[in-house]
Amino acid sequence: MTSPQNLGQHYDVAIAGAGIIGLATALFLRERGLSVVVFDKGEAAYEQSSRNWGWMRTISQDMAELSLALDSRPLWRQWAREGDFGFRPCGLLSVAADAGEWSGLRGWLDQATGRGLDARMAEADEVARLLPQFRRRWAGAVFAPGDAGIEPDQAMNFLESKVRQAGVDIVTGNAVRRIDIRGGTVAGVETETGFVAAGKVVVAAGVWSRWLCATLGIVLPQLRVIASVLRTTPVDGGPDVNLASTRYCLRRRRDGGYTVARRNSSLTHVTPDSLRFMRQYLPNYLRQKQLLRVRMGMDFFRELRLERRFGPGRPNPFEDFRTCDPVPDTETLKETLDHLKEDAPVFRSARIAASWAGTIDVLPDALPVLSPVARYPGLFLATGFSAHGFGIGPAAGRLMADIVTDTAPTASAAPFRLERFHLNGD
């Protein structure tokens, strides 16, 4: 909880959300000499930042995000020299199951050529060298040797400690209920224990950003997607390289097991916001509907009741939702592991040691918002990373610090502005 010292102190910047984006932004703001406080309604990095696959990847990144992915590589390597969080520069191999998938993967590589990327087409003999355990034949493959694997929970523990040591105040178990606006500009945040003054506020609250924005009447077209992950028991002789395919994705863990998931098994429930933002989401959904399952059910009515509790002049009880802890889709995870065992006999002895799920904050074009809010000077958004946030988090945090301090190159920040959605009349 916030101490009396926090309540009486004026900060240059207050950040709502202690995930990787909030913490990385805080770190780079502090390096610029600003005083920073980070609030989280639960524990630091308890939600998606520590539940992801643990990839630092460049393959298949949107062209607008590719520079963030490339710029994050040296930052991750620098942090790995400062602390041990299982950083492993093993490369990422993305394989296509059929001609259609290969056409898409090759098209991405053609677009990315000349942008400083080390990804290249992998011929059959190289794929066999990287995946000697696999019997399956692939239609094509792209390999990025500079991509890496990371233990997300350990990396977030390291980053939280690094940020604290830099002089940032991190206050957990204390929700930001609303952003205080006086005279049309940001004055600070109202937490569940009181007001904290700040000249600038960054909303980096992941899936909770939509509702926090709603407390000011700001429309953020953000939805939620649930993704399930498992880890196996230790496997001897398995692949070292990170592997991406539509049948399974995997990363060798430092405990000898593997983190395994499937990129075409994410789940979203129809909610009032699904209907509200259908026009914005429909084009991207139609292009990638094979990657997402949509379910109708009682979640629509539960969400309708919940959203009525958030908005201007309302209590906004974020403290009632300390953690977002969805139930994993164990049936799909079991099927995914079965596919892996079928294709690579080395995994036949593997068992599911644990499984979990995370809730991902997505936006219509699958790009984040890293942006000032024109209507309220001093307010900034850093959210909607659409399952890409962990790997690009370091460079995204640095760019966000540039945006907050008004030093970001226009070309770097332009793709991520809130105004691209044309929903707030700014």
JSON list of N, CA and C in Angstrom, two decimals, residues 335-409:
[
{"chain": "A", "resi": 335, "resn": "GLU", "atom": "N", "xyz": [-4.02, -31.71, -26.64]},
{"chain": "A", "resi": 335, "resn": "GLU", "atom": "CA", "xyz": [-3.98, -32.00, -28.07]},
{"chain": "A", "resi": 335, "resn": "GLU", "atom": "C", "xyz": [-2.68, -31.47, -28.70]},
{"chain": "A", "resi": 336, "resn": "THR", "atom": "N", "xyz": [-2.26, -30.29, -28.25]},
{"chain": "A", "resi": 336, "resn": "THR", "atom": "CA", "xyz": [-1.02, -29.70, -28.77]},
{"chain": "A", "resi": 336, "resn": "THR", "atom": "C", "xyz": [0.19, -30.56, -28.42]},
{"chain": "A", "resi": 337, "resn": "LEU", "atom": "N", "xyz": [0.25, -31.02, -27.17]},
{"chain": "A", "resi": 337, "resn": "LEU", "atom": "CA", "xyz": [1.36, -31.89, -26.77]},
{"chain": "A", "resi": 337, "resn": "LEU", "atom": "C", "xyz": [1.31, -33.22, -27.53]},
{"chain": "A", "resi": 338, "resn": "ASP", "atom": "N", "xyz": [0.11, -33.73, -27.80]},
{"chain": "A", "resi": 338, "resn": "ASP", "atom": "CA", "xyz": [-0.01, -34.95, -28.59]},
{"chain": "A", "resi": 338, "resn": "ASP", "atom": "C", "xyz": [0.54, -34.75, -30.00]},
{"chain": "A", "resi": 339, "resn": "HIS", "atom": "N", "xyz": [0.26, -33.59, -30.60]},
{"chain": "A", "resi": 339, "resn": "HIS", "atom": "CA", "xyz": [0.82, -33.29, -31.92]},
{"chain": "A", "resi": 339, "resn": "HIS", "atom": "C", "xyz": [2.35, -33.28, -31.88]},
{"chain": "A", "resi": 340, "resn": "LEU", "atom": "N", "xyz": [2.88, -32.70, -30.82]},
{"chain": "A", "resi": 340, "resn": "LEU", "atom": "CA", "xyz": [4.33, -32.63, -30.68]},
{"chain": "A", "resi": 340, "resn": "LEU", "atom": "C", "xyz": [4.93, -34.02, -30.54]},
{"chain": "A", "resi": 341, "resn": "LYS", "atom": "N", "xyz": [4.29, -34.88, -29.76]},
{"chain": "A", "resi": 341, "resn": "LYS", "atom": "CA", "xyz": [4.78, -36.25, -29.59]},
{"chain": "A", "resi": 341, "resn": "LYS", "atom": "C", "xyz": [4.71, -37.03, -30.90]},
{"chain": "A", "resi": 342, "resn": "GLU", "atom": "N", "xyz": [3.67, -36.77, -31.68]},
{"chain": "A", "resi": 342, "resn": "GLU", "atom": "CA", "xyz": [3.52, -37.45, -32.97]},
{"chain": "A", "resi": 342, "resn": "GLU", "atom": "C", "xyz": [4.64, -37.07, -33.93]},
{"chain": "A", "resi": 343, "resn": "ASP", "atom": "N", "xyz": [5.03, -35.79, -33.92]},
{"chain": "A", "resi": 343, "resn": "ASP", "atom": "CA", "xyz": [6.04, -35.31, -34.87]},
{"chain": "A", "resi": 343, "resn": "ASP", "atom": "C", "xyz": [7.46, -35.51, -34.38]},
{"chain": "A", "resi": 344, "resn": "ALA", "atom": "N", "xyz": [7.65, -35.57, -33.06]},
{"chain": "A", "resi": 344, "resn": "ALA", "atom": "CA", "xyz": [9.00, -35.68, -32.50]},
{"chain": "A", "resi": 344, "resn": "ALA", "atom": "C", "xyz": [8.99, -36.72, -31.38]},
{"chain": "A", "resi": 345, "resn": "PRO", "atom": "N", "xyz": [9.36, -37.95, -31.66]},
{"chain": "A", "resi": 345, "resn": "PRO", "atom": "CA", "xyz": [9.30, -39.03, -30.65]},
{"chain": "A", "resi": 345, "resn": "PRO", "atom": "C", "xyz": [10.06, -38.73, -29.38]},
{"chain": "A", "resi": 346, "resn": "VAL", "atom": "N", "xyz": [11.04, -37.82, -29.41]},
{"chain": "A", "resi": 346, "resn": "VAL", "atom": "CA", "xyz": [11.80, -37.49, -28.22]},
{"chain": "A", "resi": 346, "resn": "VAL", "atom": "C", "xyz": [10.90, -36.96, -27.11]},
{"chain": "A", "resi": 347, "resn": "PHE", "atom": "N", "xyz": [9.72, -36.45, -27.49]},
{"chain": "A", "resi": 347, "resn": "PHE", "atom": "CA", "xyz": [8.79, -35.89, -26.49]},
{"chain": "A", "resi": 347, "resn": "PHE", "atom": "C", "xyz": [7.80, -36.92, -25.94]},
{"chain": "A", "resi": 348, "resn": "ARG", "atom": "N", "xyz": [7.89, -38.16, -26.38]},
{"chain": "A", "resi": 348, "resn": "ARG", "atom": "CA", "xyz": [6.87, -39.14, -25.98]},
{"chain": "A", "resi": 348, "resn": "ARG", "atom": "C", "xyz": [6.86, -39.42, -24.48]},
{"chain": "A", "resi": 349, "resn": "SER", "atom": "N", "xyz": [7.98, -39.21, -23.83]},
{"chain": "A", "resi": 349, "resn": "SER", "atom": "CA", "xyz": [8.02, -39.42, -22.38]},
{"chain": "A", "resi": 349, "resn": "SER", "atom": "C", "xyz": [7.58, -38.18, -21.59]},
{"chain": "A", "resi": 350, "resn": "ALA", "atom": "N", "xyz": [7.38, -37.07, -22.29]},
{"chain": "A", "resi": 350, "resn": "ALA", "atom": "CA", "xyz": [7.06, -35.81, -21.61]},
{"chain": "A", "resi": 350, "resn": "ALA", "atom": "C", "xyz": [5.64, -35.83, -21.05]},
{"chain": "A", "resi": 351, "resn": "ARG", "atom": "N", "xyz": [5.49, -35.23, -19.90]},
{"chain": "A", "resi": 351, "resn": "ARG", "atom": "CA", "xyz": [4.17, -35.06, -19.29]},
{"chain": "A", "resi": 351, "resn": "ARG", "atom": "C", "xyz": [3.94, -33.57, -19.03]},
{"chain": "A", "resi": 352, "resn": "ILE", "atom": "N", "xyz": [2.68, -33.21, -18.86]},
{"chain": "A", "resi": 352, "resn": "ILE", "atom": "CA", "xyz": [2.36, -31.82, -18.53]},
{"chain": "A", "resi": 352, "resn": "ILE", "atom": "C", "xyz": [2.65, -31.60, -17.05]},
{"chain": "A", "resi": 353, "resn": "ALA", "atom": "N", "xyz": [3.64, -30.78, -16.76]},
{"chain": "A", "resi": 353, "resn": "ALA", "atom": "CA", "xyz": [4.00, -30.50, -15.38]},
{"chain": "A", "resi": 353, "resn": "ALA", "atom": "C", "xyz": [3.14, -29.39, -14.79]},
{"chain": "A", "resi": 354, "resn": "ALA", "atom": "N", "xyz": [2.72, -28.44, -15.64]},
{"chain": "A", "resi": 354, "resn": "ALA", "atom": "CA", "xyz": [1.86, -27.34, -15.19]},
{"chain": "A", "resi": 354, "resn": "ALA", "atom": "C", "xyz": [1.24, -26.70, -16.41]},
{"chain": "A", "resi": 355, "resn": "SER", "atom": "N", "xyz": [0.14, -26.01, -16.21]},
{"chain": "A", "resi": 355, "resn": "SER", "atom": "CA", "xyz": [-0.49, -25.25, -17.29]},
{"chain": "A", "resi": 355, "resn": "SER", "atom": "C", "xyz": [-1.07, -23.97, -16.70]},
{"chain": "A", "resi": 356, "resn": "TRP", "atom": "N", "xyz": [-1.18, -22.97, -17.54]},
{"chain": "A", "resi": 356, "resn": "TRP", "atom": "CA", "xyz": [-1.71, -21.68, -17.09]},
{"chain": "A", "resi": 356, "resn": "TRP", "atom": "C", "xyz": [-2.27, -20.94, -18.29]},
{"chain": "A", "resi": 357, "resn": "ALA", "atom": "N", "xyz": [-2.93, -19.82, -18.02]},
{"chain": "A", "resi": 357, "resn": "ALA", "atom": "CA", "xyz": [-3.46, -18.98, -19.09]},
{"chain": "A", "resi": 357, "resn": "ALA", "atom": "C", "xyz": [-3.23, -17.52, -18.73]},
{"chain": "A", "resi": 358, "resn": "GLY", "atom": "N", "xyz": [-3.15, -16.70, -19.75]},
{"chain": "A", "resi": 358, "resn": "GLY", "atom": "CA", "xyz": [-2.99, -15.27, -19.57]},
{"chain": "A", "resi": 358, "resn": "GLY", "atom": "C", "xyz": [-4.01, -14.53, -20.41]},
{"chain": "A", "resi": 359, "resn": "THR", "atom": "N", "xyz": [-4.35, -13.33, -20.00]},
{"chain": "A", "resi": 359, "resn": "THR", "atom": "CA", "xyz": [-5.29, -12.51, -20.75]},
{"chain": "A", "resi": 359, "resn": "THR", "atom": "C", "xyz": [-4.53, -11.40, -21.45]},
{"chain": "A", "resi": 360, "resn": "ILE", "atom": "N", "xyz": [-4.65, -11.37, -22.77]},
{"chain": "A", "resi": 360, "resn": "ILE", "atom": "CA", "xyz": [-3.87, -10.48, -23.63]},
{"chain": "A", "resi": 360, "resn": "ILE", "atom": "C", "xyz": [-4.71, -9.28, -24.03]},
{"chain": "A", "resi": 361, "resn": "ASP", "atom": "N", "xyz": [-4.13, -8.10, -23.95]},
{"chain": "A", "resi": 361, "resn": "ASP", "atom": "CA", "xyz": [-4.79, -6.87, -24.38]},
{"chain": "A", "resi": 361, "resn": "ASP", "atom": "C", "xyz": [-4.53, -6.67, -25.87]},
{"chain": "A", "resi": 362, "resn": "VAL", "atom": "N", "xyz": [-5.59, -6.66, -26.68]},
{"chain": "A", "resi": 362, "resn": "VAL", "atom": "CA", "xyz": [-5.44, -6.55, -28.12]},
{"chain": "A", "resi": 362, "resn": "VAL", "atom": "C", "xyz": [-6.13, -5.29, -28.63]},
{"chain": "A", "resi": 363, "resn": "LEU", "atom": "N", "xyz": [-5.65, -4.82, -29.78]},
{"chain": "A", "resi": 363, "resn": "LEU", "atom": "CA", "xyz": [-6.24, -3.68, -30.47]},
{"chain": "A", "resi": 363, "resn": "LEU", "atom": "C", "xyz": [-6.56, -4.07, -31.91]},
{"chain": "A", "resi": 364, "resn": "PRO", "atom": "N", "xyz": [-7.40, -3.34, -32.61]},
{"chain": "A", "resi": 364, "resn": "PRO", "atom": "CA", "xyz": [-7.90, -3.79, -33.92]},
{"chain": "A", "resi": 364, "resn": "PRO", "atom": "C", "xyz": [-6.83, -4.10, -34.94]},
{"chain": "A", "resi": 365, "resn": "ASP", "atom": "N", "xyz": [-5.74, -3.35, -34.97]},
{"chain": "A", "resi": 365, "resn": "ASP", "atom": "CA", "xyz": [-4.68, -3.60, -35.95]},
{"chain": "A", "resi": 365, "resn": "ASP", "atom": "C", "xyz": [-3.51, -4.39, -35.36]},
{"chain": "A", "resi": 366, "resn": "ALA", "atom": "N", "xyz": [-3.68, -4.90, -34.15]},
{"chain": "A", "resi": 366, "resn": "ALA", "atom": "CA", "xyz": [-2.66, -5.70, -33.46]},
{"chain": "A", "resi": 366, "resn": "ALA", "atom": "C", "xyz": [-1.37, -4.92, -33.21]},
{"chain": "A", "resi": 367, "resn": "LEU", "atom": "N", "xyz": [-1.45, -3.60, -33.20]},
{"chain": "A", "resi": 367, "resn": "LEU", "atom": "CA", "xyz": [-0.33, -2.74, -32.83]},
{"chain": "A", "resi": 367, "resn": "LEU", "atom": "C", "xyz": [-0.68, -2.03, -31.54]},
{"chain": "A", "resi": 368, "resn": "PRO", "atom": "N", "xyz": [0.32, -1.73, -30.70]},
{"chain": "A", "resi": 368, "resn": "PRO", "atom": "CA", "xyz": [0.01, -1.05, -29.44]},
{"chain": "A", "resi": 368, "resn": "PRO", "atom": "C", "xyz": [-0.30, 0.42, -29.64]},
{"chain": "A", "resi": 369, "resn": "VAL", "atom": "N", "xyz": [-0.87, 1.01, -28.61]},
{"chain": "A", "resi": 369, "resn": "VAL", "atom": "CA", "xyz": [-0.95, 2.46, -28.49]},
{"chain": "A", "resi": 369, "resn": "VAL", "atom": "C", "xyz": [0.20, 2.92, -27.61]},
{"chain": "A", "resi": 370, "resn": "LEU", "atom": "N", "xyz": [1.07, 3.74, -28.16]},
{"chain": "A", "resi": 370, "resn": "LEU", "atom": "CA", "xyz": [2.13, 4.42, -27.41]},
{"chain": "A", "resi": 370, "resn": "LEU", "atom": "C", "xyz": [1.96, 5.89, -27.77]},
{"chain": "A", "resi": 371, "resn": "SER", "atom": "N", "xyz": [1.24, 6.62, -26.91]},
{"chain": "A", "resi": 371, "resn": "SER", "atom": "CA", "xyz": [0.71, 7.88, -27.42]},
{"chain": "A", "resi": 371, "resn": "SER", "atom": "C", "xyz": [0.31, 8.83, -26.31]},
{"chain": "A", "resi": 372, "resn": "PRO", "atom": "N", "xyz": [0.47, 10.14, -26.58]},
{"chain": "A", "resi": 372, "resn": "PRO", "atom": "CA", "xyz": [-0.21, 11.12, -25.71]},
{"chain": "A", "resi": 372, "resn": "PRO", "atom": "C", "xyz": [-1.69, 11.11, -26.02]},
{"chain": "A", "resi": 373, "resn": "VAL", "atom": "N", "xyz": [-2.48, 11.62, -25.08]},
{"chain": "A", "resi": 373, "resn": "VAL", "atom": "CA", "xyz": [-3.92, 11.80, -25.30]},
{"chain": "A", "resi": 373, "resn": "VAL", "atom": "C", "xyz": [-4.14, 13.29, -25.50]},
{"chain": "A", "resi": 374, "resn": "ALA", "atom": "N", "xyz": [-4.46, 13.68, -26.72]},
{"chain": "A", "resi": 374, "resn": "ALA", "atom": "CA", "xyz": [-4.52, 15.10, -27.07]},
{"chain": "A", "resi": 374, "resn": "ALA", "atom": "C", "xyz": [-5.50, 15.87, -26.20]},
{"chain": "A", "resi": 375, "resn": "ARG", "atom": "N", "xyz": [-6.59, 15.23, -25.80]},
{"chain": "A", "resi": 375, "resn": "ARG", "atom": "CA", "xyz": [-7.62, 15.92, -25.04]},
{"chain": "A", "resi": 375, "resn": "ARG", "atom": "C", "xyz": [-7.13, 16.36, -23.66]},
{"chain": "A", "resi": 376, "resn": "TYR", "atom": "N", "xyz": [-6.20, 15.60, -23.10]},
{"chain": "A", "resi": 376, "resn": "TYR", "atom": "CA", "xyz": [-5.73, 15.87, -21.74]},
{"chain": "A", "resi": 376, "resn": "TYR", "atom": "C", "xyz": [-4.21, 15.95, -21.73]},
{"chain": "A", "resi": 377, "resn": "PRO", "atom": "N", "xyz": [-3.64, 17.12, -21.84]},
{"chain": "A", "resi": 377, "resn": "PRO", "atom": "CA", "xyz": [-2.18, 17.26, -21.79]},
{"chain": "A", "resi": 377, "resn": "PRO", "atom": "C", "xyz": [-1.60, 16.63, -20.51]},
{"chain": "A", "resi": 378, "resn": "GLY", "atom": "N", "xyz": [-0.55, 15.84, -20.71]},
{"chain": "A", "resi": 378, "resn": "GLY", "atom": "CA", "xyz": [0.07, 15.16, -19.57]},
{"chain": "A", "resi": 378, "resn": "GLY", "atom": "C", "xyz": [-0.36, 13.72, -19.41]},
{"chain": "A", "resi": 379, "resn": "LEU", "atom": "N", "xyz": [-1.35, 13.28, -20.21]},
{"chain": "A", "resi": 379, "resn": "LEU", "atom": "CA", "xyz": [-1.82, 11.89, -20.13]},
{"chain": "A", "resi": 379, "resn": "LEU", "atom": "C", "xyz": [-1.29, 11.10, -21.33]},
{"chain": "A", "resi": 380, "resn": "PHE", "atom": "N", "xyz": [-0.82, 9.87, -21.05]},
{"chain": "A", "resi": 380, "resn": "PHE", "atom": "CA", "xyz": [-0.22, 9.02, -22.09]},
{"chain": "A", "resi": 380, "resn": "PHE", "atom": "C", "xyz": [-0.73, 7.59, -21.93]},
{"chain": "A", "resi": 381, "resn": "LEU", "atom": "N", "xyz": [-0.80, 6.88, -23.05]},
{"chain": "A", "resi": 381, "resn": "LEU", "atom": "CA", "xyz": [-1.22, 5.48, -23.05]},
{"chain": "A", "resi": 381, "resn": "LEU", "atom": "C", "xyz": [-0.11, 4.60, -23.59]},
{"chain": "A", "resi": 382, "resn": "ALA", "atom": "N", "xyz": [0.10, 3.46, -22.95]},
{"chain": "A", "resi": 382, "resn": "ALA", "atom": "CA", "xyz": [1.06, 2.44, -23.41]},
{"chain": "A", "resi": 382, "resn": "ALA", "atom": "C", "xyz": [0.42, 1.08, -23.19]},
{"chain": "A", "resi": 383, "resn": "THR", "atom": "N", "xyz": [-0.34, 0.62, -24.16]},
{"chain": "A", "resi": 383, "resn": "THR", "atom": "CA", "xyz": [-1.15, -0.58, -23.96]},
{"chain": "A", "resi": 383, "resn": "THR", "atom": "C", "xyz": [-1.51, -1.20, -25.31]},
{"chain": "A", "resi": 384, "resn": "GLY", "atom": "N", "xyz": [-2.17, -2.37, -25.25]},
{"chain": "A", "resi": 384, "resn": "GLY", "atom": "CA", "xyz": [-2.65, -3.02, -26.46]},
{"chain": "A", "resi": 384, "resn": "GLY", "atom": "C", "xyz": [-1.57, -3.73, -27.25]},
{"chain": "A", "resi": 385, "resn": "PHE", "atom": "N", "xyz": [-0.65, -4.41, -26.58]},
{"chain": "A", "resi": 385, "resn": "PHE", "atom": "CA", "xyz": [0.48, -5.00, -27.28]},
{"chain": "A", "resi": 385, "resn": "PHE", "atom": "C", "xyz": [0.17, -6.30, -28.01]},
{"chain": "A", "resi": 386, "resn": "SER", "atom": "N", "xyz": [-1.03, -6.80, -27.85]},
{"chain": "A", "resi": 386, "resn": "SER", "atom": "CA", "xyz": [-1.55, -7.87, -28.71]},
{"chain": "A", "resi": 386, "resn": "SER", "atom": "C", "xyz": [-0.63, -9.09, -28.79]},
{"chain": "A", "resi": 387, "resn": "ALA", "atom": "N", "xyz": [-0.10, -9.50, -27.63]},
{"chain": "A", "resi": 387, "resn": "ALA", "atom": "CA", "xyz": [0.75, -10.69, -27.48]},
{"chain": "A", "resi": 387, "resn": "ALA", "atom": "C", "xyz": [2.18, -10.47, -27.94]},
{"chain": "A", "resi": 388, "resn": "HIS", "atom": "N", "xyz": [2.58, -9.23, -28.24]},
{"chain": "A", "resi": 388, "resn": "HIS", "atom": "CA", "xyz": [3.95, -8.95, -28.67]},
{"chain": "A", "resi": 388, "resn": "HIS", "atom": "C", "xyz": [4.75, -8.21, -27.61]},
{"chain": "A", "resi": 389, "resn": "GLY", "atom": "N", "xyz": [4.14, -7.89, -26.48]},
{"chain": "A", "resi": 389, "resn": "GLY", "atom": "CA", "xyz": [4.73, -6.92, -25.57]},
{"chain": "A", "resi": 389, "resn": "GLY", "atom": "C", "xyz": [5.99, -7.36, -24.86]},
{"chain": "A", "resi": 390, "resn": "PHE", "atom": "N", "xyz": [6.11, -8.64, -24.52]},
{"chain": "A", "resi": 390, "resn": "PHE", "atom": "CA", "xyz": [7.25, -9.06, -23.73]},
{"chain": "A", "resi": 390, "resn": "PHE", "atom": "C", "xyz": [8.56, -8.90, -24.51]},
{"chain": "A", "resi": 391, "resn": "GLY", "atom": "N", "xyz": [8.62, -9.44, -25.69]},
{"chain": "A", "resi": 391, "resn": "GLY", "atom": "CA", "xyz": [9.87, -9.39, -26.46]},
{"chain": "A", "resi": 391, "resn": "GLY", "atom": "C", "xyz": [10.29, -7.99, -26.84]},
{"chain": "A", "resi": 392, "resn": "ILE", "atom": "N", "xyz": [9.31, -7.14, -27.18]},
{"chain": "A", "resi": 392, "resn": "ILE", "atom": "CA", "xyz": [9.65, -5.77, -27.60]},
{"chain": "A", "resi": 392, "resn": "ILE", "atom": "C", "xyz": [9.56, -4.79, -26.45]},
{"chain": "A", "resi": 393, "resn": "GLY", "atom": "N", "xyz": [9.29, -5.30, -25.23]},
{"chain": "A", "resi": 393, "resn": "GLY", "atom": "CA", "xyz": [9.09, -4.43, -24.08]},
{"chain": "A", "resi": 393, "resn": "GLY", "atom": "C", "xyz": [10.19, -3.44, -23.78]},
{"chain": "A", "resi": 394, "resn": "PRO", "atom": "N", "xyz": [11.47, -3.86, -23.82]},
{"chain": "A", "resi": 394, "resn": "PRO", "atom": "CA", "xyz": [12.53, -2.90, -23.51]},
{"chain": "A", "resi": 394, "resn": "PRO", "atom": "C", "xyz": [12.55, -1.69, -24.43]},
{"chain": "A", "resi": 395, "resn": "ALA", "atom": "N", "xyz": [12.51, -1.91, -25.75]},
{"chain": "A", "resi": 395, "resn": "ALA", "atom": "CA", "xyz": [12.54, -0.78, -26.69]},
{"chain": "A", "resi": 395, "resn": "ALA", "atom": "C", "xyz": [11.23, -0.01, -26.67]},
{"chain": "A", "resi": 396, "resn": "ALA", "atom": "N", "xyz": [10.11, -0.70, -26.42]},
{"chain": "A", "resi": 396, "resn": "ALA", "atom": "CA", "xyz": [8.83, -0.01, -26.32]},
{"chain": "A", "resi": 396, "resn": "ALA", "atom": "C", "xyz": [8.82, 0.93, -25.11]},
{"chain": "A", "resi": 397, "resn": "GLY", "atom": "N", "xyz": [9.41, 0.47, -23.99]},
{"chain": "A", "resi": 397, "resn": "GLY", "atom": "CA", "xyz": [9.51, 1.33, -22.82]},
{"chain": "A", "resi": 397, "resn": "GLY", "atom": "C", "xyz": [10.39, 2.53, -23.07]},
{"chain": "A", "resi": 398, "resn": "ARG", "atom": "N", "xyz": [11.48, 2.32, -23.80]},
{"chain": "A", "resi": 398, "resn": "ARG", "atom": "CA", "xyz": [12.36, 3.45, -24.13]},
{"chain": "A", "resi": 398, "resn": "ARG", "atom": "C", "xyz": [11.66, 4.44, -25.05]},
{"chain": "A", "resi": 399, "resn": "LEU", "atom": "N", "xyz": [10.92, 3.93, -26.05]},
{"chain": "A", "resi": 399, "resn": "LEU", "atom": "CA", "xyz": [10.18, 4.83, -26.93]},
{"chain": "A", "resi": 399, "resn": "LEU", "atom": "C", "xyz": [9.11, 5.58, -26.15]},
{"chain": "A", "resi": 400, "resn": "MET", "atom": "N", "xyz": [8.45, 4.90, -25.21]},
{"chain": "A", "resi": 400, "resn": "MET", "atom": "CA", "xyz": [7.42, 5.56, -24.41]},
{"chain": "A", "resi": 400, "resn": "MET", "atom": "C", "xyz": [8.03, 6.67, -23.56]},
{"chain": "A", "resi": 401, "resn": "ALA", "atom": "N", "xyz": [9.21, 6.44, -23.02]},
{"chain": "A", "resi": 401, "resn": "ALA", "atom": "CA", "xyz": [9.90, 7.49, -22.27]},
{"chain": "A", "resi": 401, "resn": "ALA", "atom": "C", "xyz": [10.22, 8.67, -23.17]},
{"chain": "A", "resi": 402, "resn": "ASP", "atom": "N", "xyz": [10.60, 8.40, -24.41]},
{"chain": "A", "resi": 402, "resn": "ASP", "atom": "CA", "xyz": [10.84, 9.48, -25.37]},
{"chain": "A", "resi": 402, "resn": "ASP", "atom": "C", "xyz": [9.57, 10.26, -25.64]},
{"chain": "A", "resi": 403, "resn": "ILE", "atom": "N", "xyz": [8.45, 9.55, -25.77]},
{"chain": "A", "resi": 403, "resn": "ILE", "atom": "CA", "xyz": [7.17, 10.22, -26.05]},
{"chain": "A", "resi": 403, "resn": "ILE", "atom": "C", "xyz": [6.77, 11.10, -24.87]},
{"chain": "A", "resi": 404, "resn": "VAL", "atom": "N", "xyz": [6.93, 10.58, -23.67]},
{"chain": "A", "resi": 404, "resn": "VAL", "atom": "CA", "xyz": [6.56, 11.35, -22.47]},
{"chain": "A", "resi": 404, "resn": "VAL", "atom": "C", "xyz": [7.41, 12.61, -22.34]},
{"chain": "A", "resi": 405, "resn": "THR", "atom": "N", "xyz": [8.68, 12.50, -22.71]},
{"chain": "A", "resi": 405, "resn": "THR", "atom": "CA", "xyz": [9.58, 13.65, -22.59]},
{"chain": "A", "resi": 405, "resn": "THR", "atom": "C", "xyz": [9.65, 14.47, -23.88]},
{"chain": "A", "resi": 406, "resn": "ASP", "atom": "N", "xyz": [8.79, 14.13, -24.85]},
{"chain": "A", "resi": 406, "resn": "ASP", "atom": "CA", "xyz": [8.68, 14.87, -26.11]},
{"chain": "A", "resi": 406, "resn": "ASP", "atom": "C", "xyz": [9.99, 14.87, -26.89]},
{"chain": "A", "resi": 407, "resn": "THR", "atom": "N", "xyz": [10.68, 13.74, -26.89]},
{"chain": "A", "resi": 407, "resn": "THR", "atom": "CA", "xyz": [11.93, 13.62, -27.64]},
{"chain": "A", "resi": 407, "resn": "THR", "atom": "C", "xyz": [11.87, 12.49, -28.67]},
{"chain": "A", "resi": 408, "resn": "ALA", "atom": "N", "xyz": [10.71, 11.89, -28.87]},
{"chain": "A", "resi": 408, "resn": "ALA", "atom": "CA", "xyz": [10.59, 10.75, -29.78]},
{"chain": "A", "resi": 408, "resn": "ALA", "atom": "C", "xyz": [10.59, 11.23, -31.22]},
{"chain": "A", "resi": 409, "resn": "PRO", "atom": "N", "xyz": [11.34, 10.57, -32.10]},
{"chain": "A", "resi": 409, "resn": "PRO", "atom": "CA", "xyz": [11.26, 10.88, -33.52]},
{"chain": "A", "resi": 409, "resn": "PRO", "atom": "C", "xyz": [9.84, 10.65, -34.04]}
]
